[in-house]
């Protein structure tokens, strides 16, 4: 089946199967930042934005993106790099495999929450697993990036 | 220049963080065949008949392989230098399957859907055997997991194939029984540690193809490219010269990728079909069909004299190495090797026990590698002994722990080169508020806060074995290329090695191109494991950089027509001590490449160490226990670390924080559980929970630097030691809170509750 | 991974229902998170995305929530955060993470009667009704206890009243399934104690709820009621915990929830 959607502000028509997940469709289209880490919708690696909201692309059937705005980290490179600079200054990207999904969630949080507390930040990002860093460095980076005390 | 000691960003940081396609799967050819594996539903069975005809007929299926189609040379998948001490007990596909998930057939098809459908069309008739599932029943079980007569091990590890024994430990120094009789207090406890999953975010994956000369190229998410080349050569029965292994960026390893997992399956498909092939394990396969930390039973007997000196440590263990023996003997050995040397007032020590086969997913290397299990058992016993003696456990340790310059029974005359562990304890006590908080405080509503502690050591590389090489080239315009075979898996080792080279060559990190790791190009390195990269590869890099510096001086002096003793190199130029003659590095680079000498300057070095100097950590946990439910919340964790000189404080700190969180999961809930048929039940992140950011409380890290005389810039290792203290320190804090000693990991709320209400 | 042979996106509920009942191998798609855990082979998948079922509406006497409303919508809805002491958003807020809650739907969760459900436990503590396309509107409890032919859950209604409620749970780790969850509510002397993730689905501890409503509200009474709740509902064992442990911690959670509700004004 064909769907019409927008990826990173570019209108596209995609041919997908009814059971194809958005994460796979995006990788096929060359958006290789989209990583898959779990198969059971609970690691956060594949997070992209659907109409601006952080969403597990591995758990969204691709046809449901019809008419929606999809944003991957390839589409927000400038913002992503701004935050990534803070993140790597902390050494908190480590293996980096969870970083694209993590950064997409951080940027979504920045757009959604005003003056988040440390607890708000932790809550918002709980769905982004990371096995390398132990999360503390990521938290330091976010607080620096958002100017949270 | 001065890069060592600076927390500079990783050289690949921005690239990987912003989602550039640099990992194995991102690099696979779009038309690569998709490889899938048919797996055994039985823990132990023989394939009586296997019919692949329907699968082969399916359009889009390129290749279906069974045990009849693969070479029959047994091999080991563990990443260890040859001759490795792991048994050659595997075939690519075997007629006997030894655990639920063991490989039965390999299918390659044009896409994933086709490959998966083809798997369903393969018909297998099994003769089911009685499996060995309980590792305490393995020795002498009527079922023999490895009955084959071509089983082989390079060493005598005390194996006994017929009795399911992979290795035997039998070390005794001093007279344990006699010394125990002399002790004022003797305690004994038996501990059980569970299998832990690595749970790196990037699952196992490999992509392979034939290059223009027909050689097999294997691109893999691995910690051990050179060992993979050797293993593939043996298993596939082709010369190693026909194989090239490339390691791109890796999405985490933690020792999981120190065992080869997927390489062989992609490689054999490419060899059989001539086509590119890729295999990507899903999370379930990663949980159920790779390796985990070895489950163990460890009994510790410890005695102290009336003065409070630990005089005897006696460890008897049993390790479940599962269906295959990769890393079985070596992991088990570290239970004692990284615990017994800590307490050197002993008069007698003993370590006995076995690693045994069972019909379960194999054990393997996982950060900490046996030291983690051993530390939980020994440190928990030290805490118990301190309680029996009514001595503050911190004071007890300060009194009993080895210091720099001292020897221990385990290592004979070998003196400990460096340690600030005593300072680490003092500092940690101060940071956690030990004196105010120990042992516990009721805070109302059924809740208690308490603190606990543990110390640990690891090694830095494998003494006498690990040999790393490094090569640094001076390029035409005065930049450098650093070639190494170690495998940065996110740790930042490529960066810190460049920091070391930059300091020796007095240049900047961004003037150094780092290339790793490609078996066609890189000098030999065992790979990144055993906490070896900073210490062993690091020293090779330092020596190679010094070698190159010497050549730059010699060449510069020659060009300036002065004796070499009269020149110096400042990173930019070679000049005479008087300063009257100068030649720039760029000029030296240029001239060496056009003549008259026609010789590129290349510094090379190999390095191995006769010792494996231990890094140390003092770990302190503060927990809050809900006495009414048994729920334990970790409030604060303090780790004070002696890793020698800290090469990159930011990266070292993240290593510590990450390792502690992995240790917290191990202490409290991570648990690979098996169902009654022997299959792994916890096969997703839904059922195998790793810590989320809500689970970790506050973690604080401090460094008490020592200077290790045998290490590069005084450095020791950091990668593994970080995971060892949380389990015993948290168990200790829980004991201090409610009087229940958790001896079986993980210490879940239910275990705590049942412990309180026994 | 589940597979889908055919997909329909009906423009009306009537058509959706007709596809559902005419083909036994058809499945209504919710957020698909649970589907994704299995390997179901779906002949015809029915997608309700075109039926405008994603909404939270305030009516005079009810809050109406469409079946395709996501947990994230619930969590961030200002009205639901204000009403009932915020118990509904609270109950879903610990589930995995925001990007997961952005996809899972209310309809699928309630219709599937999942034992581990956090949402059902909270909804049961409120005066909740569900509407099925064919079977019509009924109390949530009736739906949970009953057995109905294949149907489509279209919306739920929560009575807009002054009920005060709170939700407690215990998990091995923060984003794990609950070992046990409990919701307690109070409306004008009418207490309701709900125990869920037993690990079977949530149920109201009727006896304990009734007893709490009569006589003096003393600490001893609360203890007694909490213990009663643990004896009148049944518990089972699964990977998260044993029946014995669940039974033992049930009174603790119930008591804490009662105390918290008692303090709500």
GROMACS .gro file of N, CA and C in nm, chain A residues 22-24 26-27 30-39 43-48 55-59 72-74 95-102, chain B residues 15-27 201-203 205 249-251 283:
model
  174
   22UNK      N    1   0.708   0.152   1.129
   22UNK     CA    2   0.766   0.278   1.083
   22UNK      C    3   0.919   0.277   1.092
   23UNK      N    4   0.972   0.216   1.197
   23UNK     CA    5   1.118   0.212   1.212
   23UNK      C    6   1.183   0.143   1.091
   24UNK      N    7   1.123   0.034   1.048
   24UNK     CA    8   1.180  -0.039   0.934
   24UNK      C    9   1.164   0.042   0.805
   26UNK      N   10   1.152   0.359   0.779
   26UNK     CA   11   1.247   0.471   0.782
   26UNK      C   12   1.388   0.424   0.750
   27UNK      N   13   1.427   0.311   0.805
   27UNK     CA   14   1.562   0.259   0.774
   27UNK      C   15   1.574   0.227   0.625
   30UNK      N   16   1.659   0.505   0.425
   30UNK     CA   17   1.793   0.560   0.445
   30UNK      C   18   1.808   0.642   0.571
   31UNK      N   19   1.706   0.644   0.655
   31UNK     CA   20   1.720   0.717   0.782
   31UNK      C   21   1.780   0.620   0.885
   32UNK      N   22   1.911   0.599   0.872
   32UNK     CA   23   1.979   0.494   0.948
   32UNK      C   24   2.008   0.535   1.092
   33UNK      N   25   1.975   0.657   1.129
   33UNK     CA   26   1.988   0.695   1.270
   33UNK      C   27   1.888   0.618   1.356
   34UNK      N   28   1.780   0.573   1.291
   34UNK     CA   29   1.675   0.504   1.366
   34UNK      C   30   1.725   0.364   1.401
   35UNK      N   31   1.751   0.343   1.530
   35UNK     CA   32   1.806   0.215   1.575
   35UNK      C   33   1.697   0.135   1.643
   36UNK      N   34   1.712   0.004   1.637
   36UNK     CA   35   1.619  -0.083   1.708
   36UNK      C   36   1.695  -0.160   1.815
   37UNK      N   37   1.641  -0.159   1.935
   37UNK     CA   38   1.716  -0.222   2.044
   37UNK      C   39   1.643  -0.332   2.117
   38UNK      N   40   1.512  -0.349   2.092
   38UNK     CA   41   1.443  -0.441   2.182
   38UNK      C   42   1.338  -0.532   2.121
   39UNK      N   43   1.272  -0.496   2.018
   39UNK     CA   44   1.160  -0.571   1.958
   39UNK      C   45   1.035  -0.573   2.044
   43UNK      N   46   1.269   0.016   2.478
   43UNK     CA   47   1.405   0.065   2.501
   43UNK      C   48   1.423   0.210   2.458
   44UNK      N   49   1.337   0.260   2.371
   44UNK     CA   50   1.344   0.401   2.334
   44UNK      C   51   1.442   0.436   2.224
   45UNK      N   52   1.518   0.338   2.174
   45UNK     CA   53   1.621   0.368   2.074
   45UNK      C   54   1.563   0.423   1.945
   46UNK      N   55   1.443   0.376   1.909
   46UNK     CA   56   1.385   0.409   1.778
   46UNK      C   57   1.300   0.535   1.783
   47UNK      N   58   1.311   0.612   1.891
   47UNK     CA   59   1.224   0.728   1.908
   47UNK      C   60   1.241   0.830   1.795
   48UNK      N   61   1.129   0.861   1.730
   48UNK     CA   62   1.124   0.971   1.633
   48UNK      C   63   1.005   1.058   1.675
   55UNK      N   64   0.778   0.929   1.978
   55UNK     CA   65   0.700   0.808   1.955
   55UNK      C   66   0.794   0.693   1.922
   56UNK      N   67   0.758   0.573   1.966
   56UNK     CA   68   0.838   0.456   1.932
   56UNK      C   69   0.809   0.416   1.787
   57UNK      N   70   0.904   0.440   1.699
   57UNK     CA   71   0.876   0.410   1.558
   57UNK      C   72   0.871   0.259   1.534
   58UNK      N   73   0.927   0.180   1.626
   58UNK     CA   74   0.921   0.034   1.610
   58UNK      C   75   0.784  -0.019   1.645
   59UNK      N   76   0.700   0.066   1.707
   59UNK     CA   77   0.569   0.019   1.751
   59UNK      C   78   0.455   0.092   1.680
   72UNK      N   79   1.304   1.269   1.213
   72UNK     CA   80   1.413   1.189   1.268
   72UNK      C   81   1.528   1.283   1.302
   73UNK      N   82   1.629   1.230   1.364
   73UNK     CA   83   1.739   1.318   1.405
   73UNK      C   84   1.810   1.376   1.283
   74UNK      N   85   1.798   1.309   1.167
   74UNK     CA   86   1.856   1.366   1.045
   74UNK      C   87   1.791   1.500   1.012
   95UNK      N   88   2.871   0.442   2.392
   95UNK     CA   89   2.865   0.368   2.265
   95UNK      C   90   2.782   0.439   2.160
   96UNK      N   91   2.693   0.527   2.203
   96UNK     CA   92   2.620   0.610   2.108
   96UNK      C   93   2.501   0.546   2.042
   97UNK      N   94   2.481   0.417   2.067
   97UNK     CA   95   2.375   0.347   1.994
   97UNK      C   96   2.237   0.394   2.039
   98UNK      N   97   2.225   0.437   2.163
   98UNK     CA   98   2.096   0.486   2.212
   98UNK      C   99   2.082   0.636   2.192
   99UNK      N  100   2.189   0.701   2.147
   99UNK     CA  101   2.190   0.848   2.145
   99UNK      C  102   2.085   0.913   2.054
  100UNK      N  103   2.067   0.866   1.929
  100UNK     CA  104   1.968   0.935   1.845
  100UNK      C  105   1.828   0.937   1.908
  101UNK      N  106   1.784   0.823   1.958
  101UNK     CA  107   1.652   0.817   2.022
  101UNK      C  108   1.648   0.900   2.148
  102UNK      N  109   1.757   0.895   2.222
  102UNK     CA  110   1.767   0.973   2.346
  102UNK      C  111   1.761   1.122   2.315
  164UNK      N  112   2.969   1.231   1.600
  164UNK     CA  113   2.923   1.145   1.490
  164UNK      C  114   2.820   1.044   1.539
  165UNK      N  115   2.856   0.972   1.644
  165UNK     CA  116   2.763   0.867   1.688
  165UNK      C  117   2.641   0.926   1.758
  166UNK      N  118   2.661   1.036   1.829
  166UNK     CA  119   2.547   1.092   1.903
  166UNK      C  120   2.441   1.149   1.810
  167UNK      N  121   2.484   1.200   1.696
  167UNK     CA  122   2.386   1.263   1.606
  167UNK      C  123   2.336   1.168   1.499
  168UNK      N  124   2.364   1.038   1.517
  168UNK     CA  125   2.296   0.939   1.435
  168UNK      C  126   2.356   0.908   1.300
  169UNK      N  127   2.485   0.930   1.283
  169UNK     CA  128   2.546   0.898   1.154
  169UNK      C  129   2.555   0.745   1.136
  170UNK      N  130   2.546   0.699   1.013
  170UNK     CA  131   2.543   0.554   0.988
  170UNK      C  132   2.682   0.491   0.995
  171UNK      N  133   2.724   0.452   1.114
  171UNK     CA  134   2.861   0.403   1.131
  171UNK      C  135   2.868   0.269   1.202
  172UNK      N  136   2.752   0.209   1.227
  172UNK     CA  137   2.751   0.078   1.295
  172UNK      C  138   2.734  -0.033   1.190
  173UNK      N  139   2.759  -0.156   1.234
  173UNK     CA  140   2.763  -0.270   1.143
  173UNK      C  141   2.645  -0.276   1.046
  174UNK      N  142   2.523  -0.272   1.102
  174UNK     CA  143   2.406  -0.289   1.015
  174UNK      C  144   2.392  -0.173   0.917
  175UNK      N  145   2.435  -0.054   0.961
  175UNK     CA  146   2.426   0.063   0.873
  175UNK      C  147   2.517   0.048   0.751
  176UNK      N  148   2.622  -0.033   0.768
  176UNK     CA  149   2.722  -0.045   0.661
  176UNK      C  150   2.695  -0.163   0.568
  350UNK      N  151   2.311  -0.224   2.403
  350UNK     CA  152   2.197  -0.176   2.324
  350UNK      C  153   2.199  -0.230   2.180
  351UNK      N  154   2.319  -0.244   2.123
  351UNK     CA  155   2.327  -0.301   1.988
  351UNK      C  156   2.342  -0.452   2.003
  352UNK      N  157   2.244  -0.526   1.954
  352UNK     CA  158   2.251  -0.671   1.964
  352UNK      C  159   2.363  -0.723   1.873
  354UNK      N  160   2.559  -0.872   1.570
  354UNK     CA  161   2.534  -0.858   1.427
  354UNK      C  162   2.663  -0.862   1.347
  398UNK      N  163   3.209   0.105   1.439
  398UNK     CA  164   3.165   0.152   1.572
  398UNK      C  165   3.079   0.040   1.635
  399UNK      N  166   3.089   0.022   1.763
  399UNK     CA  167   3.015  -0.083   1.832
  399UNK      C  168   2.918  -0.022   1.932
  400UNK      N  169   2.798  -0.077   1.934
  400UNK     CA  170   2.696  -0.028   2.028
  400UNK      C  171   2.699  -0.102   2.160
  432UNK      N  172   1.641  -0.917   1.993
  432UNK     CA  173   1.671  -0.908   2.137
  432UNK      C  174   1.649  -1.043   2.204
   0.00000   0.00000   0.00000
